[in-house]
Short mmCIF file of C-alpha atoms and ligand atoms in Angstrom, two decimals:
data_model
loop_
_atom_site.label_atom_id
_atom_site.label_comp_id
_atom_site.label_asym_id
_atom_site.label_seq_id
_atom_site.Cartn_x
_atom_site.Cartn_y
_atom_site.Cartn_z
CA MET A 1436 -4.14 -38.50 -6.48
CA SER A 1437 -2.34 -41.01 -8.67
CA SER A 1438 -2.59 -44.49 -7.20
CA ASN A 1439 1.16 -45.02 -6.84
CA GLN A 1440 1.61 -41.92 -4.69
CA ALA A 1441 2.19 -42.14 -0.97
CA TYR A 1442 0.20 -39.06 -0.06
CA SER A 1443 -2.67 -37.00 -1.37
CA PHE A 1444 -2.64 -33.74 -3.33
CA PHE A 1445 -3.67 -31.76 -0.25
CA GLU A 1446 -0.89 -33.41 1.74
CA SER A 1447 1.58 -32.49 -0.97
CA VAL A 1448 0.50 -28.83 -0.68
CA GLU A 1449 0.94 -29.10 3.10
CA LYS A 1450 4.39 -30.62 2.55
CA SER A 1451 5.49 -27.70 0.35
CA PHE A 1452 3.99 -25.28 2.89
CA ASP A 1453 5.91 -26.87 5.79
CA LYS A 1454 9.13 -26.83 3.81
CA ALA A 1455 8.73 -23.05 3.39
CA ALA A 1456 7.39 -22.36 6.89
CA GLN A 1457 10.81 -23.28 8.35
CA PHE A 1458 12.20 -20.16 6.74
CA THR A 1459 9.66 -17.89 8.47
CA LYS A 1460 9.37 -16.76 12.07
CA TRP A 1461 5.62 -17.14 12.52
CA ASP A 1462 4.08 -18.83 15.51
CA LYS A 1463 3.17 -22.51 15.02
CA GLY A 1464 -0.51 -21.74 15.66
CA VAL A 1465 -0.59 -19.04 13.00
CA LEU A 1466 0.94 -21.45 10.51
CA GLU A 1467 -1.60 -24.15 11.42
CA GLN A 1468 -4.47 -21.70 10.91
CA ILE A 1469 -3.13 -20.63 7.53
CA LYS A 1470 -2.85 -24.24 6.37
CA ALA A 1471 -6.30 -25.36 7.49
CA CYS A 1472 -9.34 -25.41 5.16
CA ASN A 1473 -11.90 -23.28 7.03
CA SER A 1474 -15.17 -24.49 5.48
CA ILE A 1475 -15.87 -27.59 3.42
CA TYR A 1476 -19.23 -28.08 1.77
CA SER A 1477 -19.71 -31.56 0.34
CA MET A 1478 -23.04 -32.02 -1.41
CA ARG A 1479 -25.09 -34.57 -3.30
CA PHE A 1480 -28.08 -33.62 -5.45
CA PRO A 1481 -30.23 -35.39 -8.02
CA VAL A 1482 -30.48 -34.48 -11.68
CA LYS A 1483 -32.96 -35.87 -14.19
CA LEU A 1484 -31.08 -36.79 -17.37
CA ASP A 1485 -32.41 -36.49 -20.93
CA ASP A 1486 -33.39 -40.17 -20.97
CA GLY A 1487 -35.59 -39.69 -17.89
CA SER A 1488 -33.24 -41.43 -15.44
CA ILE A 1489 -32.11 -39.76 -12.24
CA GLU A 1490 -28.44 -39.42 -11.33
CA VAL A 1491 -27.02 -38.34 -7.98
CA ILE A 1492 -24.26 -35.78 -8.50
CA GLU A 1493 -21.28 -35.46 -6.13
CA ALA A 1494 -19.99 -31.90 -5.75
CA TYR A 1495 -17.92 -29.67 -3.45
CA ARG A 1496 -17.09 -26.10 -2.56
CA VAL A 1497 -14.18 -25.47 -0.22
CA GLN A 1498 -13.36 -22.14 1.37
CA HIS A 1499 -9.78 -22.44 2.48
CA SER A 1500 -9.33 -19.02 4.01
CA GLN A 1501 -11.40 -15.97 4.90
CA HIS A 1502 -8.49 -13.79 5.97
CA LYS A 1503 -9.74 -11.61 3.10
CA SER A 1504 -13.24 -11.57 1.65
CA PRO A 1505 -14.63 -12.86 -0.60
CA CYS A 1506 -13.15 -16.31 -1.14
CA LYS A 1507 -12.13 -16.85 -4.73
CA GLY A 1508 -11.44 -19.79 -7.00
CA GLY A 1509 -12.68 -21.77 -9.95
CA ILE A 1510 -15.11 -24.64 -10.34
CA ARG A 1511 -13.93 -27.72 -12.17
CA PHE A 1512 -15.93 -30.42 -13.89
CA SER A 1513 -13.92 -33.61 -13.92
CA ASP A 1514 -14.21 -37.32 -13.21
CA GLU A 1515 -11.24 -36.99 -10.88
CA VAL A 1516 -12.89 -34.47 -8.52
CA ASN A 1517 -12.76 -35.45 -4.84
CA GLN A 1518 -12.73 -33.57 -1.57
CA ASP A 1519 -8.97 -33.82 -1.11
CA GLU A 1520 -8.33 -32.36 -4.56
CA VAL A 1521 -10.72 -29.44 -4.02
CA MET A 1522 -9.10 -28.75 -0.62
CA ALA A 1523 -5.64 -28.68 -2.20
CA LEU A 1524 -6.78 -26.40 -5.00
CA ALA A 1525 -8.55 -24.06 -2.56
CA SER A 1526 -5.36 -23.78 -0.50
CA LEU A 1527 -3.34 -22.95 -3.59
CA MET A 1528 -5.84 -20.16 -4.32
CA THR A 1529 -5.17 -18.53 -0.93
CA TYR A 1530 -1.42 -18.56 -1.53
CA LYS A 1531 -1.78 -17.49 -5.14
CA CYS A 1532 -3.95 -14.47 -4.31
CA ALA A 1533 -1.60 -13.42 -1.51
CA ILE A 1534 1.49 -13.55 -3.73
CA VAL A 1535 -0.03 -11.39 -6.46
CA ASN A 1536 -1.65 -9.00 -3.96
CA VAL A 1537 -5.21 -9.83 -4.95
CA PRO A 1538 -7.31 -9.25 -1.81
CA PHE A 1539 -9.23 -12.53 -1.72
CA GLY A 1540 -9.24 -15.65 0.42
CA GLY A 1541 -8.86 -18.99 -1.37
CA GLY A 1542 -11.73 -21.19 -2.50
CA LYS A 1543 -12.42 -23.91 -5.04
CA GLY A 1544 -15.34 -25.93 -6.30
CA GLY A 1545 -15.69 -29.21 -8.10
CA ILE A 1546 -18.40 -31.34 -9.66
CA LYS A 1547 -17.48 -34.98 -10.21
CA ILE A 1548 -18.62 -35.40 -13.80
CA ASN A 1549 -16.99 -35.78 -17.18
CA PRO A 1550 -18.75 -32.99 -19.10
CA ARG A 1551 -18.30 -34.92 -22.38
CA ASN A 1552 -20.80 -37.50 -21.14
CA TYR A 1553 -23.66 -34.99 -20.72
CA SER A 1554 -25.79 -32.95 -23.11
CA VAL A 1555 -25.66 -29.16 -22.91
CA TYR A 1556 -29.10 -29.14 -21.32
CA GLU A 1557 -27.99 -31.65 -18.67
CA LEU A 1558 -24.88 -29.59 -17.95
CA GLU A 1559 -27.01 -26.48 -17.56
CA LYS A 1560 -29.31 -28.25 -15.10
CA ILE A 1561 -26.33 -29.53 -13.08
CA THR A 1562 -24.67 -26.10 -13.00
CA ARG A 1563 -27.84 -24.27 -12.01
CA ARG A 1564 -28.67 -26.80 -9.31
CA TYR A 1565 -25.13 -26.59 -7.94
CA THR A 1566 -25.46 -22.79 -7.82
CA SER A 1567 -28.75 -22.90 -5.96
CA GLU A 1568 -27.22 -25.34 -3.43
CA LEU A 1569 -24.44 -22.79 -2.89
CA VAL A 1570 -27.01 -19.99 -2.45
CA LYS A 1571 -28.95 -22.05 0.10
CA LYS A 1572 -25.88 -22.49 2.26
CA ASN A 1573 -24.61 -18.93 1.74
CA PHE A 1574 -21.55 -20.26 -0.10
CA ILE A 1575 -21.72 -17.80 -3.00
CA GLY A 1576 -22.07 -14.04 -3.36
CA PRO A 1577 -19.98 -11.01 -4.37
CA GLY A 1578 -18.88 -10.49 -0.76
CA ILE A 1579 -18.79 -14.16 0.28
CA ASP A 1580 -17.34 -16.52 -2.29
CA VAL A 1581 -16.88 -15.89 -6.00
CA PRO A 1582 -16.36 -18.89 -8.33
CA ALA A 1583 -14.75 -18.77 -11.78
CA PRO A 1584 -13.84 -21.14 -14.62
CA ASP A 1585 -11.41 -23.98 -14.09
CA TYR A 1586 -10.70 -27.33 -15.78
CA GLY A 1587 -13.80 -28.37 -17.78
CA THR A 1588 -15.73 -25.11 -17.32
CA GLY A 1589 -15.81 -21.78 -19.14
CA GLU A 1590 -17.87 -18.69 -19.96
CA ARG A 1591 -21.01 -20.69 -20.65
CA GLU A 1592 -21.13 -22.22 -17.17
CA MET A 1593 -20.35 -18.85 -15.57
CA ALA A 1594 -23.30 -17.31 -17.47
CA TRP A 1595 -25.61 -20.01 -16.01
CA ILE A 1596 -24.24 -19.34 -12.53
CA VAL A 1597 -24.75 -15.56 -12.64
CA ASP A 1598 -28.23 -16.00 -14.08
CA THR A 1599 -29.24 -18.49 -11.38
CA TYR A 1600 -27.75 -16.37 -8.61
CA THR A 1601 -29.34 -13.10 -9.71
CA SER A 1602 -32.74 -14.69 -10.19
CA LEU A 1603 -32.58 -16.05 -6.62
CA LYS A 1604 -31.37 -12.70 -5.26
CA PRO A 1605 -33.51 -10.09 -7.04
CA GLY A 1606 -32.44 -6.51 -6.51
CA GLU A 1607 -28.93 -7.34 -5.34
CA ILE A 1608 -27.21 -4.48 -7.06
CA ASP A 1609 -23.76 -6.13 -7.12
CA GLY A 1610 -25.11 -9.56 -8.10
CA ALA A 1611 -22.99 -9.75 -11.28
CA GLY A 1612 -19.94 -9.95 -9.00
CA CYS A 1613 -21.02 -13.38 -7.68
CA VAL A 1614 -18.88 -15.13 -10.31
CA THR A 1615 -16.09 -14.16 -12.74
CA GLY A 1616 -15.05 -15.41 -16.14
CA LYS A 1617 -18.47 -14.44 -17.51
CA PRO A 1618 -19.15 -13.60 -21.15
CA ILE A 1619 -18.74 -9.86 -21.85
CA THR A 1620 -22.50 -9.51 -22.37
CA GLN A 1621 -23.14 -10.88 -18.88
CA GLY A 1622 -20.72 -8.56 -17.05
CA GLY A 1623 -17.41 -10.18 -18.05
CA VAL A 1624 -14.25 -8.19 -18.65
CA ARG A 1625 -12.27 -8.07 -21.89
CA GLY A 1626 -9.03 -9.98 -21.48
CA ARG A 1627 -10.23 -12.60 -18.96
CA LYS A 1628 -10.24 -15.51 -21.40
CA GLU A 1629 -6.55 -15.31 -22.30
CA ALA A 1630 -5.53 -14.08 -18.82
CA THR A 1631 -3.99 -17.24 -17.35
CA GLY A 1632 -1.97 -17.99 -20.50
CA LEU A 1633 -0.84 -14.39 -20.80
CA GLY A 1634 0.13 -14.34 -17.11
CA VAL A 1635 2.20 -17.50 -17.60
CA PHE A 1636 3.93 -15.82 -20.52
CA PHE A 1637 4.59 -12.57 -18.60
CA GLY A 1638 5.98 -14.52 -15.62
CA ILE A 1639 8.33 -16.70 -17.67
CA ARG A 1640 9.37 -13.75 -19.85
CA GLU A 1641 10.39 -11.88 -16.71
CA VAL A 1642 12.43 -14.88 -15.53
CA CYS A 1643 14.04 -15.10 -18.98
CA ASN A 1644 14.96 -11.41 -18.79
CA MET A 1645 16.96 -11.99 -15.58
CA GLU A 1646 20.57 -12.21 -16.71
CA ASP A 1647 21.91 -14.04 -13.64
CA VAL A 1648 19.11 -16.61 -13.72
CA MET A 1649 19.59 -17.30 -17.42
CA GLN A 1650 23.33 -17.64 -16.96
CA LYS A 1651 22.72 -20.27 -14.28
CA GLN A 1652 20.39 -22.19 -16.59
CA GLY A 1653 22.87 -21.95 -19.46
CA LEU A 1654 20.42 -19.97 -21.58
CA SER A 1655 20.52 -16.67 -23.42
CA VAL A 1656 18.49 -13.72 -22.11
CA GLY A 1657 14.95 -13.24 -23.50
CA VAL A 1658 12.30 -15.56 -24.92
CA VAL A 1659 13.16 -15.13 -28.61
CA ALA A 1660 14.10 -18.47 -30.25
CA LYS A 1661 13.61 -20.46 -27.04
CA THR A 1662 12.10 -23.90 -27.62
CA VAL A 1663 8.85 -24.50 -25.76
CA VAL A 1664 6.78 -27.66 -25.12
CA VAL A 1665 3.18 -27.24 -23.98
CA GLN A 1666 1.20 -30.11 -22.45
CA GLY A 1667 -2.54 -29.43 -22.71
CA LEU A 1668 -4.28 -27.43 -25.43
CA GLY A 1669 -7.19 -26.18 -23.31
CA ASN A 1670 -7.74 -22.48 -22.68
CA VAL A 1671 -4.52 -22.06 -20.63
CA GLY A 1672 -2.22 -24.17 -22.83
CA TYR A 1673 -3.58 -22.67 -26.03
CA HIS A 1674 -3.03 -19.08 -24.96
CA THR A 1675 0.36 -19.77 -23.38
CA ALA A 1676 1.52 -21.31 -26.68
CA LYS A 1677 0.06 -18.37 -28.60
CA PHE A 1678 1.85 -15.68 -26.59
CA PHE A 1679 5.19 -17.52 -26.70
CA ARG A 1680 4.92 -17.99 -30.46
CA GLU A 1681 3.96 -14.34 -31.00
CA ALA A 1682 6.98 -13.25 -28.92
CA GLY A 1683 9.35 -15.20 -31.19
CA ALA A 1684 9.73 -18.47 -29.25
CA LYS A 1685 9.36 -21.84 -31.01
CA VAL A 1686 6.60 -24.12 -29.74
CA VAL A 1687 8.15 -27.43 -30.81
CA ALA A 1688 5.63 -29.81 -29.22
CA LEU A 1689 2.01 -29.85 -28.10
CA ALA A 1690 0.34 -32.63 -26.12
CA GLU A 1691 -3.27 -33.57 -25.44
CA TYR A 1692 -4.64 -36.63 -23.77
CA GLU A 1693 -4.74 -38.68 -27.00
CA GLY A 1694 -1.02 -38.10 -27.71
CA ALA A 1695 1.56 -35.49 -28.64
CA ILE A 1696 3.06 -33.96 -31.78
CA TYR A 1697 6.53 -32.58 -32.45
CA ASN A 1698 7.97 -30.26 -35.08
CA ALA A 1699 11.47 -28.82 -34.61
CA ASP A 1700 10.50 -25.83 -36.79
CA GLY A 1701 7.64 -24.86 -34.49
CA LEU A 1702 3.88 -25.41 -34.38
CA ASN A 1703 1.04 -22.93 -34.70
CA GLU A 1704 -1.43 -23.57 -31.87
CA GLU A 1705 -4.43 -22.27 -33.82
CA GLU A 1706 -3.76 -24.57 -36.79
CA VAL A 1707 -3.31 -27.51 -34.41
CA PHE A 1708 -6.50 -26.56 -32.58
CA GLN A 1709 -8.46 -26.48 -35.87
CA HIS A 1710 -6.93 -29.81 -36.92
CA ARG A 1711 -8.03 -31.36 -33.62
CA LYS A 1712 -11.51 -29.93 -34.03
CA ALA A 1713 -11.81 -31.36 -37.52
CA THR A 1714 -10.26 -34.80 -36.92
CA GLY A 1715 -10.96 -35.32 -33.23
CA SER A 1716 -7.27 -35.74 -32.47
CA ILE A 1717 -4.07 -33.74 -32.18
CA LEU A 1718 -2.21 -36.59 -33.93
CA ASN A 1719 -1.31 -36.71 -37.64
CA PHE A 1720 -0.91 -32.94 -37.88
CA PRO A 1721 0.70 -32.13 -41.26
CA GLY A 1722 4.48 -31.77 -40.96
CA ALA A 1723 4.64 -33.00 -37.36
CA THR A 1724 5.82 -36.30 -35.86
CA ASN A 1725 3.44 -38.24 -33.60
CA LEU A 1726 4.58 -39.23 -30.11
CA ALA A 1727 2.91 -42.36 -28.81
CA LYS A 1728 2.03 -41.13 -25.32
CA ASN A 1729 1.10 -37.61 -24.30
CA THR A 1730 3.54 -37.92 -21.39
CA ASP A 1731 6.41 -38.41 -23.86
CA ALA A 1732 6.19 -34.67 -24.53
CA LEU A 1733 7.24 -33.98 -20.94
CA GLU A 1734 10.56 -35.69 -21.57
CA LEU A 1735 11.52 -33.86 -24.76
CA GLU A 1736 14.68 -31.78 -25.12
CA CYS A 1737 13.57 -28.11 -24.83
CA ASP A 1738 14.30 -24.83 -23.04
CA ILE A 1739 10.87 -24.34 -21.47
CA LEU A 1740 8.33 -27.02 -20.55
CA ILE A 1741 4.78 -25.89 -19.77
CA PRO A 1742 2.51 -28.46 -18.12
CA ALA A 1743 -0.90 -26.84 -18.64
CA ALA A 1744 -3.37 -29.63 -17.84
CA LEU A 1745 -3.80 -31.46 -14.55
CA GLU A 1746 -1.93 -32.16 -11.31
CA ASN A 1747 0.79 -34.75 -10.60
CA VAL A 1748 1.94 -35.25 -14.18
CA ILE A 1749 5.63 -34.86 -13.27
CA ASN A 1750 6.53 -36.98 -10.28
CA GLY A 1751 9.44 -38.89 -8.73
CA GLU A 1752 9.20 -41.53 -11.47
CA ASN A 1753 9.47 -39.40 -14.63
CA ALA A 1754 11.18 -36.25 -13.26
CA PRO A 1755 14.69 -37.77 -13.76
CA ARG A 1756 13.94 -37.98 -17.50
CA VAL A 1757 12.81 -34.34 -17.86
CA LYS A 1758 15.30 -32.46 -20.04
CA ALA A 1759 13.82 -28.95 -20.00
CA LYS A 1760 15.90 -26.18 -18.40
CA ILE A 1761 12.88 -24.25 -17.15
CA ILE A 1762 9.47 -25.62 -16.16
CA GLY A 1763 6.55 -23.20 -16.08
CA GLU A 1764 3.68 -24.63 -14.07
CA ALA A 1765 0.62 -23.33 -15.91
CA ALA A 1766 -1.58 -26.06 -14.37
CA ASN A 1767 -2.27 -26.33 -10.66
CA GLY A 1768 0.06 -28.83 -8.97
CA PRO A 1769 1.59 -30.50 -12.06
CA CYS A 1770 4.85 -31.34 -10.25
CA THR A 1771 5.01 -33.32 -7.01
CA PRO A 1772 7.39 -32.58 -4.10
CA GLU A 1773 9.55 -35.56 -5.24
CA ALA A 1774 9.82 -33.97 -8.66
CA ASP A 1775 10.96 -30.73 -6.96
CA GLU A 1776 13.80 -32.62 -5.28
CA VAL A 1777 14.92 -34.07 -8.60
CA PHE A 1778 14.78 -30.63 -10.25
CA ALA A 1779 16.86 -29.09 -7.47
CA LYS A 1780 19.54 -31.76 -7.99
CA LYS A 1781 19.49 -31.45 -11.77
CA GLY A 1782 19.49 -27.65 -11.72
CA ILE A 1783 16.11 -27.38 -13.47
CA LEU A 1784 14.32 -24.16 -12.59
CA CYS A 1785 10.66 -24.84 -11.77
CA VAL A 1786 8.55 -21.66 -11.81
CA PRO A 1787 5.68 -22.55 -9.48
CA ASP A 1788 1.97 -22.75 -10.26
CA MET A 1789 0.69 -20.78 -7.32
CA TYR A 1790 2.03 -17.58 -8.71
CA LEU A 1791 2.72 -18.34 -12.37
CA ASN A 1792 -0.88 -19.22 -13.18
CA ALA A 1793 -2.30 -16.35 -11.11
CA GLY A 1794 -3.19 -14.40 -14.27
CA GLY A 1795 -6.68 -15.90 -14.25
CA VAL A 1796 -7.53 -14.81 -10.75
CA THR A 1797 -5.80 -11.44 -11.21
CA VAL A 1798 -8.07 -10.60 -14.13
CA SER A 1799 -11.00 -12.09 -12.20
CA TYR A 1800 -10.22 -9.45 -9.60
CA PHE A 1801 -10.42 -6.77 -12.31
CA GLU A 1802 -13.73 -8.25 -13.48
CA TRP A 1803 -15.13 -8.26 -9.94
CA LEU A 1804 -14.05 -4.62 -9.47
CA LYS A 1805 -15.75 -3.76 -12.76
CA ASN A 1806 -18.94 -5.44 -11.56
CA LEU A 1807 -18.87 -3.54 -8.26
CA SER A 1808 -18.15 -0.22 -9.95
CA HIS A 1809 -20.73 -0.80 -12.71
CA VAL A 1810 -18.54 0.86 -15.33
CA ARG A 1811 -16.39 -0.46 -18.16
CA TYR A 1812 -12.64 0.10 -17.84
CA GLY A 1813 -11.49 2.97 -20.04
CA ARG A 1814 -14.90 4.60 -20.31
CA MET A 1815 -13.91 7.61 -18.23
CA GLU A 1816 -10.40 8.22 -19.53
CA LYS A 1817 -10.16 6.96 -23.11
CA ARG A 1818 -11.39 10.10 -24.87
CA PHE A 1819 -9.65 12.42 -22.42
CA THR A 1820 -6.32 10.67 -23.00
CA GLU A 1821 -6.77 10.77 -26.78
CA ASN A 1822 -7.55 14.48 -26.74
CA MET A 1823 -4.55 15.16 -24.52
CA ASN A 1824 -2.23 13.04 -26.70
CA THR A 1825 -3.46 14.87 -29.81
CA HIS A 1826 -2.67 18.16 -28.15
CA ILE A 1827 0.80 17.13 -26.97
CA LEU A 1828 1.70 15.67 -30.35
CA GLY A 1829 0.42 18.80 -32.11
CA GLN A 1830 2.67 20.93 -29.89
CA ILE A 1831 5.71 18.71 -30.50
CA GLU A 1832 5.17 18.80 -34.27
CA GLU A 1833 4.68 22.53 -34.28
CA LEU A 1834 7.76 23.23 -32.16
CA SER A 1835 10.00 20.77 -34.02
CA GLY A 1836 8.61 21.47 -37.49
CA LYS A 1837 8.55 17.71 -38.12
CA LYS A 1838 5.68 15.23 -38.54
CA VAL A 1839 5.51 11.67 -37.19
CA SER A 1840 4.40 8.77 -39.45
CA ASP A 1841 0.72 7.79 -39.60
CA GLN A 1842 1.47 4.51 -37.82
CA GLU A 1843 3.32 6.32 -35.02
CA ARG A 1844 0.50 8.87 -34.76
CA LYS A 1845 -2.09 6.11 -34.30
CA PHE A 1846 0.02 4.51 -31.59
CA ILE A 1847 0.69 7.74 -29.66
CA MET A 1848 -2.92 8.97 -29.80
CA HIS A 1849 -4.53 5.72 -28.69
CA GLY A 1850 -6.44 6.06 -25.42
CA PRO A 1851 -6.77 2.86 -23.37
CA GLU A 1852 -9.51 0.35 -24.11
CA GLU A 1853 -10.64 -2.11 -21.46
CA GLN A 1854 -8.40 -4.86 -22.82
CA ASP A 1855 -5.32 -2.57 -22.85
CA LEU A 1856 -5.85 -1.74 -19.18
CA VAL A 1857 -6.50 -5.34 -18.18
CA HIS A 1858 -3.39 -6.60 -19.99
CA SER A 1859 -1.28 -3.85 -18.53
CA GLY A 1860 -2.58 -4.49 -15.00
CA LEU A 1861 -1.77 -8.16 -15.47
CA GLU A 1862 1.71 -7.46 -16.81
CA GLU A 1863 2.50 -5.22 -13.85
CA THR A 1864 1.17 -7.85 -11.41
CA MET A 1865 3.18 -10.73 -12.87
CA ILE A 1866 6.43 -8.76 -13.17
CA THR A 1867 6.17 -7.50 -9.58
CA ALA A 1868 5.38 -10.97 -8.19
CA THR A 1869 8.25 -12.58 -10.12
CA ARG A 1870 10.70 -10.02 -8.77
CA GLU A 1871 9.42 -10.29 -5.20
CA ILE A 1872 9.81 -14.07 -5.20
CA MET A 1873 13.25 -13.98 -6.82
CA ASP A 1874 14.38 -11.38 -4.26
CA ILE A 1875 13.31 -13.65 -1.39
CA TRP A 1876 15.20 -16.54 -2.99
CA LYS A 1877 18.34 -14.52 -3.70
CA LYS A 1878 18.53 -13.15 -0.17
CA ASP A 1879 18.76 -16.64 1.33
CA PRO A 1880 20.71 -19.18 -0.73
CA SER A 1881 19.63 -21.98 1.62
CA ILE A 1882 16.08 -21.76 0.17
CA PRO A 1883 16.06 -24.84 -2.07
CA ASP A 1884 13.79 -23.76 -4.91
CA MET A 1885 11.53 -21.07 -6.31
CA ARG A 1886 8.38 -22.82 -5.05
CA THR A 1887 9.64 -22.53 -1.48
CA ALA A 1888 10.42 -18.85 -2.05
CA ALA A 1889 6.89 -18.34 -3.41
CA TYR A 1890 5.38 -20.09 -0.38
CA ILE A 1891 7.47 -17.90 1.93
CA SER A 1892 6.07 -14.84 0.18
CA ALA A 1893 2.51 -16.21 0.55
CA ILE A 1894 2.93 -17.21 4.21
CA ASN A 1895 4.36 -13.82 5.14
CA LYS A 1896 1.51 -11.98 3.45
CA VAL A 1897 -1.31 -14.13 4.86
CA ALA A 1898 0.22 -14.21 8.35
CA THR A 1899 0.68 -10.44 8.34
CA SER A 1900 -2.94 -10.07 7.37
CA TYR A 1901 -4.05 -12.36 10.22
CA ALA A 1902 -1.81 -10.45 12.60
CA GLU A 1903 -3.33 -7.18 11.44
CA LEU A 1904 -6.82 -8.60 12.01
CA GLY A 1905 -5.79 -9.01 15.63
CA ILE A 1906 -6.73 -12.70 15.78
CA PHE A 1907 -3.30 -13.60 17.05
CA PRO A 1908 -2.28 -11.03 19.63
N1 LIG B 2586 -9.41 -21.40 -11.91
C1 LIG B 2586 -8.44 -20.37 -11.98
C2 LIG B 2586 -7.30 -20.66 -11.00
O1 LIG B 2586 -7.08 -21.79 -10.62
C3 LIG B 2586 -9.04 -18.99 -11.80
C4 LIG B 2586 -9.69 -18.72 -10.49
C5 LIG B 2586 -10.43 -17.38 -10.42
O2 LIG B 2586 -10.38 -16.62 -11.37
O3 LIG B 2586 -11.04 -17.15 -9.39
O4 LIG B 2586 -6.55 -19.81 -10.64
#
């Protein structure tokens, strides 16, 4: 929570929830149950550092809802971690999974450390100890609660988690499904790494393909030539920028915590990433102008603004200066409820986090299914499809007396690889969710913004599931 804010992150999620709940007909008790965090595990454990000293680590795992099992959500390593934040993020996971029809309850974990201040060996010890604490309390398992990467964590940490879990649970046949976002060699799925960024792109692309919406925003249809600003060049920001650039949009500014850079002709995220790796900073990138503060990027003139770092970066104070026509919330909770009010007045369309960044958990779902089925996607059908396509094409060529080009032949024959199936499943998920939310919004013009429409979708799905469980007769 930023110090000048009147309420916490979790309270701001509750505020958005209440705003949407008014548009539903569910019993007050059902709504209260949906909002509540069911289980909160706050832990402290010691770790011996490389210099021999002992440090007590503060960590959390919150299971917001078990209306579906397992609970699902990432683990973040950050100095800012606190119980309220983890509760807010766990709640968002419940709503996110419901909206994109991923059958999980919401969860989230956090370890209050800045990973830059620890050696790799220390990080491994912390991660493994955290995992064994979760095992002890039955807070992890393929049918209980399945963590994943989040801010400050990635494949490496997930590999440590699965290794710790499976060594403590020998013989558990589905053990690999205790965590997602793993390296491919450890049971990961192809396409997970870029999933959140690709999902953000698919979601915004779908919005940009809606003629009526674009007309309202004063924009042309499609993403080609749209100007995009991305705040945060971590895994999510990097891939979001990549997919927009590849689709013909212009990424005019990129921001990281040391500052921001601008180039009206467009930036290449990979070149910027390499520059940052080599120099330690995003600043002074050849051909680009430096912006003094990273937050300056949020106020630039552009069509699409993508906050892809942390929560509360656009609030009541700076929202009036935001000039973007569309905001795509790639991060969790980047805009506060006050910012939403400003956007509604200014006519800025804010595409909300809890569904827009659901690509990560959607592909986590595919990874978990792969782990439970013990077979790689595409293994059963790839060759069959290729043989069938060869046959069909052969028939067409024979009957028409014409031959297709080599490039066309390669494209038509191609049977699906794991990554093709994962990307296509993600595309379908994001397009469907975007349309469902927009339909809710269009049917009732008194719904103030897209976030409220997304919450309505989430509340209806979770409440229906509770009702079907028979908890609320
Ligand atoms: N940390 C990501 C999120 O906030 C992914 C969670 C997951 O894959 O379970 O959605």
